[in-house]
Each structure stands twice: as structure tokens, then as C-alpha cells.
């Protein structure tokens, strides 16, 4: 028992010291970005002045983080997908709905507000908030109606059952991020890690420690499902595929596909035998 406790203590001491690093990025010029990206950047800048542009790989997707200085001197950052879709824009607290402001103040109590990004790439608007205190960072996401959607946490903030699952999955790898998710079905934890072989892994854990779903590469799902996914997404872009491990849909454990098509979210479900299970809200 003492040995087991030592393992868990070592894991969480190490995990508590993890600095969740940003994905690799590199500076680029406007002319080095795709034409659709240039159009969106120019539209956002308007009569202002364009600042730096950084190419970043975020969850396997190439995005461009850009800055601008407006004619009134205000500085803003925004993010554009490589297909030209405007993903997010930096906003001030006063520019958010009153309900959102209330939630931000409650969650940021005792912390310093660093920035708010308005997310535009989903069916509903949400706000990513970053706060700091004593050289620590905390990120959380708020829905447009003020509902707290998610919050970045450390292993010690999760139930013991979740901690055990995370420890088992990390093994000799490196934990990169845990997000506590709040929805109508209850609380879950989205976990990102880098395995010992360097492969990135993402999965969702229920409060009882059960793995609810795991992220899959397109080539790892069944051939029949691959064909359906490709047919449905067409000239759009696959952003993420998750295999449900517990929750069935139409009697099967589905693949949940997050995509973007014609600049809009395009999310749907597919069965392992390739049956289309419908669009997701």
C-alpha cells in the first residue's frame, strides 16, 4: 500500500509542476498566408495597422494568430483558420453580455484578468478567459448566456477515481492539460497527454473514472466509417473524431465527428459500419 501511495504521490507532484506549453508557432508575413486568410485578416484590420502574425498548430489544425492596432489606438488579437474562417477575436469585458461578465467576475475573484477571446467558430458564441495569480494561469470558457462551460484544472482538483485513470493513461508520458467540462449530463474531464512514444492522446473521463470517449485519427476508424466521413465532409475539413466508448446512438457506439464546411461548424455522427447517424447540434 505504501508503494502504491508513493506512485500516486510522485505522479501528482510531477503533474502539479507541469507547465501547459502552447503549441509550436512561428512568425509569418501576410503574403505567406493562404489567400482566404489574407482576405479575412485585411477585413479585420480595416483602416487599422496589422501587427505580428504567428502560424500555430492547434490540435492538428493550422491557424494564424494576428494582432492589430485600431485607428483609436486599441490593440486586439484575433485568430483565423487556414481556410479563412474567423475563429476568435479579443474583446474587452464591457463588450461581453452582462451574464458573461457576472460569471467571469465570480470565477476570476482574486485573480488578474489577462484576456477574453470571443469564439465564433461554433454554433453558439462562447468566451475563453485567461486569468493569472502568483505566476499561475487559469483558463475557463463561458457560454453566451453566462453558463460556465469548462475550466482548466490540475490533477489534484479531480476526484480520486479520475486521478487513478489519468495516472494509468499517462504512464511514462507527459500530461499536458485537463479541462473540467460542465454540461446537462454532468461533469466530465477532457484530458490531453503526450505518450512515451511521442504520440498525442486525448480522452474524456467521467467522475467515476470510466473513459467516456477517446480521440481517433481518421485512418484508425473502420474503413466503412472512413468512407462515410469523407463523403459527408466533402471539401470541408475534419477537425476531430471521437469514438464513444459508453454512450450509444441508434444502438451503436458512434464516431462523433467535428468538422467545418463553408466556414460553419459541421458536426455529425457515424456508426462503425458506416451508417450516417445524423447531424449534431
Short mmCIF file of N, CA, C and O in Angstrom, two decimals, residues 95-190:
data_model
loop_
_atom_site.label_atom_id
_atom_site.label_comp_id
_atom_site.label_asym_id
_atom_site.label_seq_id
_atom_site.Cartn_x
_atom_site.Cartn_y
_atom_site.Cartn_z
N UNK A 95 -17.60 44.47 -23.48
CA UNK A 95 -18.17 44.06 -24.76
C UNK A 95 -18.86 42.71 -24.68
O UNK A 95 -19.42 42.24 -25.67
N UNK A 96 -18.82 42.08 -23.53
CA UNK A 96 -19.48 40.79 -23.34
C UNK A 96 -20.85 41.01 -22.69
O UNK A 96 -21.09 42.03 -22.05
N UNK A 97 -21.78 40.05 -22.85
CA UNK A 97 -23.09 40.18 -22.21
C UNK A 97 -22.97 40.28 -20.69
O UNK A 97 -22.00 39.79 -20.09
N UNK A 98 -23.95 40.90 -20.06
CA UNK A 98 -23.93 41.10 -18.61
C UNK A 98 -23.80 39.77 -17.87
O UNK A 98 -23.06 39.66 -16.88
N UNK A 99 -24.53 38.74 -18.35
CA UNK A 99 -24.46 37.43 -17.69
C UNK A 99 -23.05 36.85 -17.76
O UNK A 99 -22.58 36.20 -16.81
N UNK A 100 -22.36 37.08 -18.88
CA UNK A 100 -20.99 36.59 -19.04
C UNK A 100 -20.06 37.34 -18.09
O UNK A 100 -19.19 36.74 -17.43
N UNK A 101 -20.25 38.65 -17.98
CA UNK A 101 -19.43 39.45 -17.06
C UNK A 101 -19.57 38.96 -15.62
O UNK A 101 -18.59 38.87 -14.88
N UNK A 102 -20.78 38.63 -15.24
CA UNK A 102 -21.03 38.15 -13.88
C UNK A 102 -20.28 36.86 -13.59
O UNK A 102 -19.66 36.70 -12.53
N UNK A 103 -20.31 35.93 -14.55
CA UNK A 103 -19.61 34.65 -14.37
C UNK A 103 -18.10 34.86 -14.35
O UNK A 103 -17.39 34.25 -13.54
N UNK A 104 -17.59 35.72 -15.23
CA UNK A 104 -16.16 35.98 -15.27
C UNK A 104 -15.69 36.56 -13.94
O UNK A 104 -14.68 36.13 -13.38
N UNK A 105 -16.43 37.51 -13.41
CA UNK A 105 -16.03 38.12 -12.13
C UNK A 105 -16.04 37.10 -11.00
O UNK A 105 -15.16 37.10 -10.14
N UNK A 106 -17.01 36.20 -11.02
CA UNK A 106 -17.09 35.18 -9.97
C UNK A 106 -15.93 34.20 -10.07
O UNK A 106 -15.31 33.85 -9.05
N UNK A 107 -15.59 33.77 -11.27
CA UNK A 107 -14.52 32.79 -11.45
C UNK A 107 -13.14 33.43 -11.31
O UNK A 107 -12.17 32.75 -10.95
N UNK A 108 -13.04 34.72 -11.60
CA UNK A 108 -11.74 35.41 -11.57
C UNK A 108 -11.49 36.11 -10.24
O UNK A 108 -10.49 36.83 -10.11
N UNK A 109 -12.36 35.92 -9.26
CA UNK A 109 -12.22 36.59 -7.98
C UNK A 109 -10.85 36.27 -7.36
O UNK A 109 -10.50 35.11 -7.16
N UNK A 110 -10.07 37.31 -7.10
CA UNK A 110 -8.73 37.12 -6.54
C UNK A 110 -7.66 36.90 -7.58
O UNK A 110 -6.48 36.78 -7.25
N UNK A 111 -8.05 36.85 -8.84
CA UNK A 111 -7.11 36.66 -9.95
C UNK A 111 -7.10 37.93 -10.81
O UNK A 111 -8.02 38.73 -10.76
N UNK A 112 -6.06 38.06 -11.61
CA UNK A 112 -5.95 39.19 -12.54
C UNK A 112 -6.38 38.76 -13.93
O UNK A 112 -5.90 37.77 -14.47
N UNK A 113 -7.30 39.51 -14.51
CA UNK A 113 -7.79 39.21 -15.84
C UNK A 113 -6.73 39.54 -16.88
O UNK A 113 -6.25 40.66 -16.95
N UNK A 114 -6.38 38.54 -17.70
CA UNK A 114 -5.36 38.73 -18.74
C UNK A 114 -5.97 38.93 -20.12
O UNK A 114 -5.42 39.67 -20.93
N UNK A 115 -7.07 38.29 -20.40
CA UNK A 115 -7.65 38.44 -21.73
C UNK A 115 -8.93 37.65 -21.89
O UNK A 115 -9.15 36.65 -21.19
N UNK A 116 -9.77 38.11 -22.81
CA UNK A 116 -11.02 37.42 -23.16
C UNK A 116 -11.07 37.28 -24.67
O UNK A 116 -10.91 38.26 -25.40
N UNK A 117 -11.29 36.07 -25.14
CA UNK A 117 -11.44 35.81 -26.57
C UNK A 117 -12.87 35.35 -26.85
O UNK A 117 -13.37 34.41 -26.22
N UNK A 118 -13.50 36.01 -27.80
CA UNK A 118 -14.85 35.64 -28.22
C UNK A 118 -14.75 34.59 -29.32
O UNK A 118 -14.21 34.85 -30.39
N UNK A 119 -15.25 33.38 -29.05
CA UNK A 119 -15.19 32.29 -30.01
C UNK A 119 -16.34 32.37 -31.00
O UNK A 119 -17.50 32.46 -30.60
N UNK A 120 -16.01 32.30 -32.29
CA UNK A 120 -17.00 32.47 -33.34
C UNK A 120 -17.16 31.25 -34.22
O UNK A 120 -17.94 31.27 -35.17
N UNK A 121 -16.42 30.17 -33.92
CA UNK A 121 -16.37 29.03 -34.83
C UNK A 121 -17.30 27.90 -34.43
O UNK A 121 -17.17 26.78 -34.93
N UNK A 122 -18.24 28.14 -33.53
CA UNK A 122 -19.18 27.11 -33.13
C UNK A 122 -20.59 27.60 -33.41
O UNK A 122 -20.81 28.74 -33.81
N UNK A 123 -21.57 26.72 -33.19
CA UNK A 123 -22.95 27.10 -33.45
C UNK A 123 -23.42 28.18 -32.49
O UNK A 123 -24.36 28.92 -32.78
N UNK A 124 -22.79 28.26 -31.32
CA UNK A 124 -23.12 29.29 -30.34
C UNK A 124 -21.84 30.01 -29.93
O UNK A 124 -20.76 29.43 -29.88
N UNK A 125 -21.97 31.30 -29.63
CA UNK A 125 -20.81 32.10 -29.21
C UNK A 125 -20.42 31.74 -27.78
O UNK A 125 -21.28 31.50 -26.93
N UNK A 126 -19.13 31.68 -27.52
CA UNK A 126 -18.64 31.47 -26.16
C UNK A 126 -17.41 32.34 -25.96
O UNK A 126 -16.88 32.94 -26.91
N UNK A 127 -16.93 32.40 -24.71
CA UNK A 127 -15.82 33.28 -24.38
C UNK A 127 -14.75 32.50 -23.61
O UNK A 127 -15.04 31.89 -22.59
N UNK A 128 -13.52 32.52 -24.14
CA UNK A 128 -12.38 31.94 -23.44
C UNK A 128 -11.72 33.02 -22.60
O UNK A 128 -11.38 34.09 -23.12
N UNK A 129 -11.52 32.74 -21.33
CA UNK A 129 -10.99 33.73 -20.40
C UNK A 129 -9.70 33.21 -19.77
O UNK A 129 -9.62 32.06 -19.35
N UNK A 130 -8.70 34.09 -19.71
CA UNK A 130 -7.42 33.74 -19.07
C UNK A 130 -7.18 34.69 -17.90
O UNK A 130 -7.29 35.91 -18.04
N UNK A 131 -6.87 34.11 -16.74
CA UNK A 131 -6.55 34.90 -15.55
C UNK A 131 -5.25 34.37 -14.94
O UNK A 131 -4.85 33.23 -15.19
N UNK A 132 -4.57 35.20 -14.16
CA UNK A 132 -3.31 34.81 -13.53
C UNK A 132 -3.28 35.24 -12.08
O UNK A 132 -3.95 36.20 -11.67
N UNK A 133 -2.47 34.51 -11.30
CA UNK A 133 -2.22 34.86 -9.90
C UNK A 133 -0.97 34.14 -9.44
O UNK A 133 -0.86 32.92 -9.60
N UNK A 134 -0.01 34.89 -8.88
CA UNK A 134 1.22 34.28 -8.33
C UNK A 134 1.89 33.38 -9.35
O UNK A 134 2.26 32.23 -9.06
N UNK A 135 2.05 33.88 -10.58
CA UNK A 135 2.72 33.15 -11.66
C UNK A 135 1.97 31.89 -12.09
O UNK A 135 2.54 31.01 -12.73
N UNK A 136 0.71 31.79 -11.73
CA UNK A 136 -0.13 30.69 -12.17
C UNK A 136 -1.16 31.20 -13.17
O UNK A 136 -1.57 32.35 -13.11
N UNK A 137 -1.56 30.32 -14.08
CA UNK A 137 -2.58 30.67 -15.06
C UNK A 137 -3.81 29.80 -14.85
O UNK A 137 -3.72 28.66 -14.43
N UNK A 138 -4.97 30.37 -15.13
CA UNK A 138 -6.21 29.62 -15.10
C UNK A 138 -7.04 30.05 -16.30
O UNK A 138 -7.19 31.23 -16.57
N UNK A 139 -7.54 29.07 -17.04
CA UNK A 139 -8.37 29.34 -18.21
C UNK A 139 -9.74 28.72 -18.01
O UNK A 139 -9.86 27.62 -17.46
N UNK A 140 -10.77 29.42 -18.45
CA UNK A 140 -12.11 28.85 -18.41
C UNK A 140 -12.93 29.42 -19.56
O UNK A 140 -12.57 30.44 -20.15
N UNK A 141 -14.02 28.73 -19.88
CA UNK A 141 -14.87 29.12 -21.00
C UNK A 141 -16.29 29.33 -20.52
O UNK A 141 -16.83 28.54 -19.75
N UNK A 142 -16.89 30.43 -20.98
CA UNK A 142 -18.23 30.82 -20.56
C UNK A 142 -19.15 30.91 -21.78
O UNK A 142 -18.77 31.49 -22.80
N UNK A 143 -20.34 30.33 -21.66
CA UNK A 143 -21.32 30.41 -22.74
C UNK A 143 -21.88 31.83 -22.83
O UNK A 143 -21.75 32.62 -21.90
N UNK A 144 -22.51 32.12 -23.96
CA UNK A 144 -23.05 33.46 -24.20
C UNK A 144 -24.13 33.85 -23.17
O UNK A 144 -24.39 35.03 -22.96
N UNK A 145 -24.73 32.84 -22.52
CA UNK A 145 -25.76 33.14 -21.52
C UNK A 145 -25.20 33.18 -20.10
O UNK A 145 -25.95 33.29 -19.13
N UNK A 146 -23.87 33.09 -19.99
CA UNK A 146 -23.22 33.16 -18.68
C UNK A 146 -22.94 31.82 -18.04
O UNK A 146 -22.32 31.76 -16.97
N UNK A 147 -23.34 30.72 -18.67
CA UNK A 147 -23.08 29.38 -18.13
C UNK A 147 -21.60 29.04 -18.22
O UNK A 147 -20.98 29.23 -19.27
N UNK A 148 -21.04 28.55 -17.13
CA UNK A 148 -19.65 28.09 -17.14
C UNK A 148 -19.58 26.75 -17.87
O UNK A 148 -20.20 25.77 -17.45
N UNK A 149 -18.84 26.71 -18.99
CA UNK A 149 -18.77 25.51 -19.82
C UNK A 149 -17.61 24.61 -19.44
O UNK A 149 -17.74 23.38 -19.42
N UNK A 150 -16.46 25.20 -19.14
CA UNK A 150 -15.29 24.39 -18.83
C UNK A 150 -14.27 25.22 -18.06
O UNK A 150 -14.30 26.45 -18.09
N UNK A 151 -13.37 24.49 -17.38
CA UNK A 151 -12.30 25.16 -16.64
C UNK A 151 -11.07 24.26 -16.61
O UNK A 151 -11.17 23.05 -16.36
N UNK A 152 -9.92 24.84 -16.87
CA UNK A 152 -8.67 24.09 -16.81
C UNK A 152 -8.35 23.80 -15.35
O UNK A 152 -8.43 24.68 -14.49
N UNK A 153 -7.99 22.55 -15.05
CA UNK A 153 -7.70 22.14 -13.69
C UNK A 153 -6.41 21.32 -13.66
O UNK A 153 -5.89 20.91 -14.70
N UNK A 154 -5.90 21.09 -12.47
CA UNK A 154 -4.74 20.20 -12.27
C UNK A 154 -5.25 18.88 -11.71
O UNK A 154 -6.39 18.81 -11.21
N UNK A 155 -4.46 17.81 -11.76
CA UNK A 155 -4.94 16.51 -11.31
C UNK A 155 -5.53 16.51 -9.91
O UNK A 155 -6.54 15.86 -9.65
N UNK A 156 -4.91 17.26 -9.00
CA UNK A 156 -5.40 17.29 -7.63
C UNK A 156 -6.78 17.87 -7.47
O UNK A 156 -7.41 17.70 -6.42
N UNK A 157 -7.27 18.58 -8.50
CA UNK A 157 -8.61 19.15 -8.46
C UNK A 157 -9.68 18.15 -8.90
O UNK A 157 -10.87 18.47 -8.88
N UNK A 158 -9.28 16.97 -9.34
CA UNK A 158 -10.22 15.98 -9.85
C UNK A 158 -10.48 14.90 -8.80
O UNK A 158 -9.67 14.70 -7.88
N UNK A 159 -11.60 14.17 -8.91
CA UNK A 159 -11.88 13.07 -7.97
C UNK A 159 -10.79 12.00 -8.02
O UNK A 159 -10.10 11.84 -9.04
N UNK A 160 -10.66 11.25 -6.94
CA UNK A 160 -9.64 10.20 -6.86
C UNK A 160 -9.79 9.18 -7.98
O UNK A 160 -8.79 8.67 -8.51
N UNK A 161 -11.04 8.88 -8.36
CA UNK A 161 -11.28 7.92 -9.44
C UNK A 161 -10.73 8.43 -10.76
O UNK A 161 -10.17 7.67 -11.55
N UNK A 162 -10.89 9.73 -10.99
CA UNK A 162 -10.37 10.34 -12.22
C UNK A 162 -8.85 10.39 -12.19
O UNK A 162 -8.18 10.12 -13.19
N UNK A 163 -8.30 10.72 -11.03
CA UNK A 163 -6.85 10.76 -10.87
C UNK A 163 -6.22 9.41 -11.21
O UNK A 163 -5.19 9.33 -11.88
N UNK A 164 -6.86 8.34 -10.75
CA UNK A 164 -6.32 7.00 -10.99
C UNK A 164 -6.31 6.68 -12.49
O UNK A 164 -5.32 6.14 -13.02
N UNK A 165 -7.40 7.02 -13.18
CA UNK A 165 -7.48 6.77 -14.62
C UNK A 165 -6.43 7.57 -15.37
O UNK A 165 -5.75 7.06 -16.27
N UNK A 166 -6.29 8.84 -15.01
CA UNK A 166 -5.31 9.69 -15.68
C UNK A 166 -3.91 9.15 -15.46
O UNK A 166 -3.10 9.07 -16.40
N UNK A 167 -3.61 8.77 -14.23
CA UNK A 167 -2.27 8.23 -13.92
C UNK A 167 -1.96 6.99 -14.75
O UNK A 167 -0.87 6.85 -15.30
N UNK A 168 -2.97 6.11 -14.89
CA UNK A 168 -2.78 4.89 -15.68
C UNK A 168 -2.53 5.21 -17.15
O UNK A 168 -1.66 4.62 -17.80
N UNK A 169 -3.29 6.17 -17.68
CA UNK A 169 -3.17 6.52 -19.09
C UNK A 169 -1.87 7.26 -19.40
O UNK A 169 -1.28 7.06 -20.45
N UNK A 170 -1.43 8.11 -18.48
CA UNK A 170 -0.20 8.87 -18.71
C UNK A 170 1.00 7.94 -18.73
O UNK A 170 1.88 8.04 -19.59
N UNK A 171 1.05 6.98 -17.80
CA UNK A 171 2.19 6.07 -17.75
C UNK A 171 3.49 6.82 -17.66
O UNK A 171 3.69 7.67 -16.80
N UNK A 172 4.39 6.56 -18.60
CA UNK A 172 5.67 7.27 -18.64
C UNK A 172 5.65 8.49 -19.52
O UNK A 172 6.69 9.09 -19.79
N UNK A 173 4.44 8.89 -19.97
CA UNK A 173 4.32 10.05 -20.84
C UNK A 173 4.22 11.34 -20.06
O UNK A 173 4.63 11.43 -18.90
N UNK A 174 3.62 12.35 -20.68
CA UNK A 174 3.53 13.68 -20.07
C UNK A 174 2.12 14.22 -20.18
O UNK A 174 1.54 14.28 -21.25
N UNK A 175 1.57 14.57 -19.04
CA UNK A 175 0.25 15.19 -19.01
C UNK A 175 0.36 16.63 -19.50
O UNK A 175 1.24 17.37 -19.07
N UNK A 176 -0.52 17.03 -20.40
CA UNK A 176 -0.45 18.39 -20.93
C UNK A 176 -1.61 19.27 -20.51
O UNK A 176 -1.42 20.46 -20.28
N UNK A 177 -2.82 18.71 -20.38
CA UNK A 177 -3.94 19.57 -20.00
C UNK A 177 -5.12 18.74 -19.52
O UNK A 177 -5.37 17.64 -20.02
N UNK A 178 -5.84 19.27 -18.53
CA UNK A 178 -7.10 18.70 -18.08
C UNK A 178 -8.13 19.82 -18.05
O UNK A 178 -7.90 20.86 -17.44
N UNK A 179 -9.26 19.60 -18.69
CA UNK A 179 -10.35 20.57 -18.66
C UNK A 179 -11.57 19.92 -18.02
O UNK A 179 -12.04 18.86 -18.48
N UNK A 180 -12.07 20.54 -16.97
CA UNK A 180 -13.31 20.08 -16.35
C UNK A 180 -14.46 20.64 -17.16
O UNK A 180 -14.58 21.85 -17.35
N UNK A 181 -15.33 19.74 -17.66
CA UNK A 181 -16.42 20.13 -18.54
C UNK A 181 -17.75 20.06 -17.80
O UNK A 181 -18.03 19.08 -17.10
N UNK A 182 -18.55 21.10 -17.98
CA UNK A 182 -19.85 21.16 -17.32
C UNK A 182 -20.95 21.15 -18.39
O UNK A 182 -20.97 22.01 -19.27
N UNK A 183 -21.86 20.17 -18.33
CA UNK A 183 -22.98 20.17 -19.26
C UNK A 183 -24.21 19.57 -18.57
O UNK A 183 -24.16 19.21 -17.40
N UNK A 184 -25.30 19.46 -19.33
CA UNK A 184 -26.56 19.00 -18.75
C UNK A 184 -26.47 17.57 -18.23
O UNK A 184 -27.25 17.17 -17.35
N UNK A 185 -25.55 16.78 -18.77
CA UNK A 185 -25.42 15.38 -18.36
C UNK A 185 -24.49 15.20 -17.16
O UNK A 185 -24.30 14.08 -16.69
N UNK A 186 -23.88 16.29 -16.69
CA UNK A 186 -22.99 16.20 -15.55
C UNK A 186 -21.58 16.65 -15.88
O UNK A 186 -21.32 17.21 -16.95
N UNK A 187 -20.66 16.36 -14.97
CA UNK A 187 -19.27 16.79 -15.11
C UNK A 187 -18.42 15.68 -15.71
O UNK A 187 -18.54 14.52 -15.34
N UNK A 188 -17.58 16.04 -16.67
CA UNK A 188 -16.57 15.13 -17.20
C UNK A 188 -15.25 15.87 -17.29
O UNK A 188 -15.18 17.08 -17.08
N UNK A 189 -14.18 15.13 -17.62
CA UNK A 189 -12.85 15.71 -17.70
C UNK A 189 -12.21 15.35 -19.03
O UNK A 189 -12.06 14.18 -19.36
N UNK A 190 -11.87 16.38 -19.82
CA UNK A 190 -11.15 16.18 -21.07
C UNK A 190 -9.66 16.22 -20.78
O UNK A 190 -9.16 17.20 -20.22
#
